[in-house]
Amino acid sequence: RDWPGALLVPLPTATVAGIASFLPLAETMRLMEVVRGGRAALAHPAAFEPLMINTSQCLGLFRKLRRDDPLGFLAPEEYALPRGLMRAAEVHLELMEPDRAAPWGAAVAAAGGSLTSAPTLPLAPASSSPRNSPASTAQPSDATGQDVPQLHLVLDPLQELCRRMRRGMFSAATRLTVTNIEDHRLDYHFLGVRGMAFAHFPHFRAIARGGRYTIVAQRGPEAPPPAALGHFDAAAFEKANKSRLPPEAPVLLAPCVMPTGQPEASFIDENAQAFKSGEEYRFSHAPWRSLPAETVRLRYETLAEHWKRQQDPRGAAADAKGSPA
């Protein structure tokens, strides 16, 4: 019996790509193998618009990238993946759960769902809901029993995403939402994540709930202006800062030393958990974690200079070659 996908063969590539966008991600990937001309359709960005990747699919994607390019040297166009996958304008990525390393030299069982039948991309199948519905929040299923070499483990999914983004992954995205980020990983590395992997997104917001962060980043004509280029409002900063203080702050924490400019204020605009105590910034969900105010100020001053240059065509051309820091 012929697979119904044969009906797509006579259609133009852009039309097939548009139809593919309504399929679950795992089924979209199968078009590459079972439809003549499927590879051309999946090179079209419309085939993955919007791109919704749940935790199990993120596991499959990161596992493949670690196997094919463990050191992260390849540019996205060199990945053995459909070109359109990395050209989506709207991306929603639910990070995988981090792997847990076994004793050195031992293989570990892969944590995650079953693999799709498409042999060129081991993305775990999503739920039966359409691709344009919210990504599944279910945790990966029990171990598949497959042994995974230590080199292919993903111990820090956020770091894995950021280093791939610095090589150009999701470079066409105008709106990128990343969920299921462990709060301690982003708290300690917030400035590096913001100033490098997400430096080319003027709008950036991070919100933590239940021990996990969600990042929403935007760029392009419809993106809000960067917080670092805003006007410093001391009263608004003080109000926001007081609203985030934990109950024990008056007894255990130093009073806030007010900043003198917008760079520091940008930090609490972009991280809804951050507050200032003395000359340090802390997090309302974990006030024992801190960042020096001077480090915050210097990072956001660098970002502000980057976005000022972006408004100048000559500066934008220079910055297009890399991150500002």
Coordinates of C-alpha atoms in Angstrom, one line a residue:
R1 CA 0.0 0.0 0.0
D2 CA 1.4 3.4 -0.9
W3 CA 2.0 5.9 1.8
P4 CA -0.5 8.9 1.6
G5 CA 2.5 11.2 1.3
A6 CA 2.8 10.2 -2.3
L7 CA 0.0 12.7 -2.9
L8 CA 2.5 15.5 -2.1
V9 CA 4.9 14.7 -4.9
P10 CA 3.2 16.8 -7.7
L11 CA 2.9 19.9 -5.5
P12 CA 5.4 22.8 -5.5
T13 CA 8.2 22.7 -2.9
A14 CA 6.9 25.7 -1.0
T15 CA 3.4 24.1 -0.8
V16 CA 4.8 20.9 0.5
A17 CA 6.8 22.8 3.0
G18 CA 3.7 24.7 4.2
I19 CA 1.8 21.4 4.6
A20 CA 4.7 19.9 6.5
S21 CA 4.4 22.8 9.1
F22 CA 1.1 21.4 10.3
L23 CA 2.6 17.9 11.1
P24 CA 4.2 16.9 14.3
L25 CA 7.9 17.4 14.2
A26 CA 8.7 13.7 14.0
E27 CA 6.4 13.2 11.0
T28 CA 7.8 16.3 9.3
M29 CA 11.2 14.6 9.5
R30 CA 9.9 11.4 7.9
L31 CA 9.0 13.3 4.8
M32 CA 12.7 13.4 4.0
E33 CA 12.8 9.7 3.7
V34 CA 9.3 8.7 2.3
V35 CA 8.4 11.5 -0.1
R36 CA 10.3 12.1 -3.4
G37 CA 11.5 15.7 -3.2
G38 CA 11.1 15.7 0.6
R39 CA 14.6 16.9 1.2
A40 CA 14.0 20.0 -0.9
A41 CA 10.8 20.8 0.9
L42 CA 12.5 20.5 4.3
A43 CA 15.2 22.9 3.2
H44 CA 12.4 25.5 3.0
P45 CA 12.0 27.5 6.3
A46 CA 8.2 27.2 6.1
A47 CA 8.4 23.4 6.8
F48 CA 9.3 24.1 10.4
E49 CA 7.4 27.3 11.1
P50 CA 7.0 27.5 14.0
L51 CA 9.6 25.1 15.3
M52 CA 8.4 23.4 18.5
I53 CA 10.9 21.1 20.1
N54 CA 9.9 19.3 23.4
T55 CA 12.3 17.7 25.9
S56 CA 12.4 14.3 24.2
Q57 CA 13.1 15.8 20.8
C58 CA 15.7 18.2 22.3
L59 CA 17.4 15.1 23.7
G60 CA 17.5 13.5 20.2
L61 CA 18.8 16.7 18.6
F62 CA 21.5 17.4 21.2
R63 CA 22.5 13.7 21.2
K64 CA 23.0 13.7 17.4
L65 CA 25.0 17.0 17.5
R66 CA 27.2 15.6 20.2
R67 CA 27.8 12.4 18.2
D68 CA 28.4 14.2 14.9
D69 CA 30.2 17.3 16.3
P70 CA 31.3 16.7 19.9
L71 CA 33.5 19.8 20.1
G72 CA 31.0 22.2 18.5
F73 CA 33.2 23.3 15.6
L74 CA 30.7 22.9 12.8
A75 CA 28.4 25.7 11.5
P76 CA 24.7 24.8 11.4
E77 CA 24.7 24.5 7.6
E78 CA 27.2 21.7 8.0
Y79 CA 24.9 19.7 10.3
A80 CA 23.4 16.5 8.8
L81 CA 20.0 18.0 9.3
P82 CA 17.3 19.5 7.0
R83 CA 18.4 23.1 6.2
G84 CA 15.0 24.5 7.1
L85 CA 15.2 23.2 10.7
M86 CA 17.8 26.0 11.5
R87 CA 16.0 28.7 9.4
A88 CA 12.8 28.9 11.4
A89 CA 11.8 32.4 12.5
E90 CA 9.9 31.3 15.6
V91 CA 11.5 28.7 17.8
H92 CA 10.2 27.2 21.1
L93 CA 12.7 24.9 22.7
E94 CA 12.0 22.9 25.8
L95 CA 15.5 21.8 27.1
M96 CA 16.2 18.2 27.8
E97 CA 16.9 17.0 31.3
P98 CA 20.7 16.9 31.9
D99 CA 22.5 13.5 31.6
R100 CA 24.0 12.1 34.7
A101 CA 27.5 10.8 34.2
A102 CA 28.4 7.3 35.2
P103 CA 31.8 6.5 36.7
W104 CA 34.6 7.3 34.3
G105 CA 35.0 4.7 31.5
A106 CA 31.5 3.3 31.9
A107 CA 28.7 3.7 29.4
V108 CA 25.3 4.9 30.6
A109 CA 21.8 4.2 29.5
A110 CA 20.3 6.9 27.3
A111 CA 17.6 8.9 29.1
G112 CA 14.7 9.8 26.9
G113 CA 11.9 8.7 24.6
S114 CA 12.0 6.3 21.7
L115 CA 13.7 7.4 18.5
T116 CA 11.8 8.3 15.3
S117 CA 12.1 5.9 12.4
A118 CA 13.9 8.5 10.3
P119 CA 17.5 7.2 10.4
T120 CA 19.1 10.5 9.6
L121 CA 17.8 12.4 12.6
P122 CA 17.1 10.6 15.9
L123 CA 14.5 13.0 17.2
A124 CA 12.2 11.4 19.6
P125 CA 8.5 11.5 18.5
A126 CA 6.4 14.2 20.0
S127 CA 2.9 13.6 21.3
S128 CA 0.1 13.3 18.8
S129 CA -0.8 17.0 19.1
P130 CA -0.1 19.3 16.2
R131 CA 3.3 20.9 15.8
N132 CA 1.8 24.4 16.3
S133 CA 0.4 23.5 19.7
P134 CA 2.4 24.2 22.9
A135 CA 5.3 21.8 23.3
S136 CA 4.8 18.8 25.6
T137 CA 5.8 19.4 29.2
A138 CA 6.1 15.6 29.9
Q139 CA 9.4 14.4 31.1
P140 CA 11.5 12.0 29.0
S141 CA 10.4 8.4 29.4
D142 CA 12.5 5.7 31.0
A143 CA 15.9 4.7 29.7
T144 CA 15.8 3.1 26.3
G145 CA 18.6 0.7 27.2
Q146 CA 20.9 2.1 24.6
D147 CA 24.5 2.7 25.7
V148 CA 25.8 6.2 25.3
P149 CA 29.5 7.0 25.3
Q150 CA 30.6 9.6 27.8
L151 CA 31.6 11.9 25.0
H152 CA 28.0 12.1 23.8
L153 CA 26.5 13.0 27.1
V154 CA 24.9 16.4 27.6
L155 CA 25.6 17.3 31.2
D156 CA 24.6 20.9 30.8
P157 CA 21.8 21.4 28.2
L158 CA 21.9 25.2 28.5
Q159 CA 25.7 25.3 27.8
E160 CA 25.2 23.0 24.9
L161 CA 22.6 25.3 23.4
C162 CA 24.7 28.4 23.9
R163 CA 27.8 27.1 22.3
R164 CA 25.8 25.9 19.3
M165 CA 24.1 29.3 19.1
R166 CA 27.5 31.0 19.1
R167 CA 28.3 29.0 16.0
G168 CA 25.0 30.2 14.3
M169 CA 22.3 27.8 15.5
F170 CA 18.9 29.4 15.2
S171 CA 20.5 32.5 13.6
A172 CA 17.3 33.2 11.6
A173 CA 15.1 33.2 14.7
T174 CA 13.4 36.5 15.4
R175 CA 11.6 35.0 18.5
L176 CA 13.3 32.3 20.6
T177 CA 11.7 30.8 23.7
V178 CA 13.7 28.4 25.8
T179 CA 12.1 26.6 28.7
N180 CA 13.0 24.0 31.3
I181 CA 16.3 25.7 32.3
E182 CA 17.6 24.8 35.7
D183 CA 17.6 27.9 37.8
H184 CA 21.1 27.4 39.2
R185 CA 22.6 27.1 35.8
L186 CA 21.2 30.4 34.5
D187 CA 21.8 32.3 37.8
Y188 CA 25.5 31.6 37.8
H189 CA 26.0 32.1 34.1
F190 CA 23.4 34.7 33.3
L191 CA 25.8 37.4 32.2
G192 CA 27.7 35.0 29.9
V193 CA 24.5 33.7 28.4
R194 CA 23.1 37.2 27.9
G195 CA 26.3 38.8 26.6
M196 CA 27.4 36.0 24.2
A197 CA 24.8 33.5 23.0
F198 CA 21.9 36.0 23.2
A199 CA 23.9 39.2 22.5
H200 CA 22.1 39.7 19.1
F201 CA 18.7 39.7 20.7
P202 CA 17.9 43.2 21.8
H203 CA 14.9 42.1 23.8
F204 CA 15.5 39.5 26.5
R205 CA 13.5 38.4 29.5
A206 CA 14.1 35.6 32.0
I207 CA 11.4 34.4 34.5
A208 CA 11.8 31.6 37.0
R209 CA 9.0 29.4 38.4
G210 CA 9.3 26.2 40.2
G211 CA 13.0 26.0 40.0
R212 CA 13.1 26.4 36.2
Y213 CA 13.7 29.4 34.0
T214 CA 12.0 30.5 30.8
I215 CA 13.9 32.8 28.4
V216 CA 12.1 34.8 25.8
A217 CA 14.3 36.7 23.3
Q218 CA 13.3 38.8 20.3
R219 CA 15.0 40.7 17.5
G220 CA 14.0 42.2 14.2
P221 CA 11.7 45.2 13.4
E222 CA 8.9 44.0 15.7
A223 CA 11.2 43.5 18.8
P224 CA 10.9 45.9 21.7
P225 CA 14.0 48.2 22.1
P226 CA 16.8 46.9 24.3
A227 CA 16.5 47.7 28.0
A228 CA 20.2 48.9 28.2
L229 CA 19.3 51.9 25.9
G230 CA 16.4 53.0 28.0
H231 CA 16.2 56.0 30.3
F232 CA 17.3 55.3 33.9
D233 CA 14.3 55.7 36.2
A234 CA 15.6 55.6 39.9
A235 CA 12.1 55.5 41.3
A236 CA 11.1 52.5 39.1
F237 CA 14.3 50.7 40.0
E238 CA 13.8 51.2 43.7
K239 CA 10.2 50.0 43.5
A240 CA 11.1 46.9 41.5
N241 CA 14.0 46.1 43.8
K242 CA 11.9 46.3 46.9
S243 CA 9.2 44.1 45.5
R244 CA 11.7 41.2 45.0
L245 CA 13.3 41.3 48.4
P246 CA 12.8 38.2 50.5
P247 CA 11.2 38.6 53.9
E248 CA 14.5 38.1 55.7
A249 CA 16.3 40.8 53.7
P250 CA 16.1 43.6 56.4
V251 CA 17.9 41.4 58.9
L252 CA 20.4 39.3 56.8
L253 CA 21.1 41.4 53.7
A254 CA 22.8 44.8 53.2
P255 CA 20.6 47.7 52.0
C256 CA 20.6 48.5 48.3
V257 CA 23.3 50.8 47.0
M258 CA 21.4 52.7 44.2
P259 CA 22.9 52.5 40.8
T260 CA 23.7 55.7 38.9
G261 CA 22.7 54.7 35.4
Q262 CA 20.7 52.4 33.1
P263 CA 23.2 49.5 32.6
E264 CA 22.6 48.0 36.1
A265 CA 18.8 48.8 35.8
S266 CA 18.8 46.8 32.6
F267 CA 19.7 43.7 34.6
I268 CA 16.6 43.7 36.8
D269 CA 14.5 44.6 33.8
E270 CA 15.7 41.4 32.0
N271 CA 15.8 39.1 35.0
A272 CA 12.6 39.3 36.9
Q273 CA 14.1 37.6 40.0
A274 CA 17.1 39.8 40.4
F275 CA 17.4 42.4 43.2
K276 CA 20.3 44.5 44.6
S277 CA 21.7 44.2 48.1
G278 CA 24.7 46.4 48.9
E279 CA 27.0 46.1 45.9
E280 CA 25.8 42.7 44.8
Y281 CA 22.8 41.4 42.8
R282 CA 21.0 38.4 44.2
F283 CA 18.0 36.3 43.1
S284 CA 14.7 36.2 45.0
H285 CA 14.4 32.4 44.6
A286 CA 18.0 31.8 45.8
P287 CA 19.3 34.9 47.7
W288 CA 22.6 33.1 48.6
R289 CA 23.6 33.3 44.9
S290 CA 25.1 36.6 43.9
L291 CA 26.8 38.6 41.2
P292 CA 29.1 41.6 41.7
A293 CA 27.4 44.9 40.7
E294 CA 30.5 46.0 38.9
T295 CA 30.5 42.9 36.7
V296 CA 26.8 43.4 35.9
R297 CA 27.4 47.1 35.0
L298 CA 30.4 46.3 32.8
R299 CA 28.5 43.6 30.9
Y300 CA 25.5 45.8 30.2
E301 CA 27.7 48.7 29.2
T302 CA 29.3 46.5 26.6
L303 CA 25.8 45.4 25.4
A304 CA 24.7 49.0 25.2
E305 CA 27.7 49.9 23.1
H306 CA 26.9 46.9 20.8
W307 CA 23.3 48.0 20.2
K308 CA 24.3 51.6 19.6
R309 CA 26.7 50.4 16.9
Q310 CA 23.8 48.2 15.5
Q311 CA 21.9 51.4 14.9
D312 CA 24.8 52.6 12.8
P313 CA 25.1 50.7 9.5
R314 CA 28.8 50.7 9.7
G315 CA 28.8 49.4 13.2
A316 CA 26.2 46.8 12.4
A317 CA 28.4 45.4 9.6
A318 CA 31.3 45.0 12.0
D319 CA 29.2 43.4 14.8
A320 CA 27.7 40.9 12.4
K321 CA 31.0 39.0 12.5
G322 CA 30.6 38.0 16.1
S323 CA 29.4 38.6 19.6
P324 CA 30.2 41.9 21.3
A325 CA 31.9 40.2 24.2

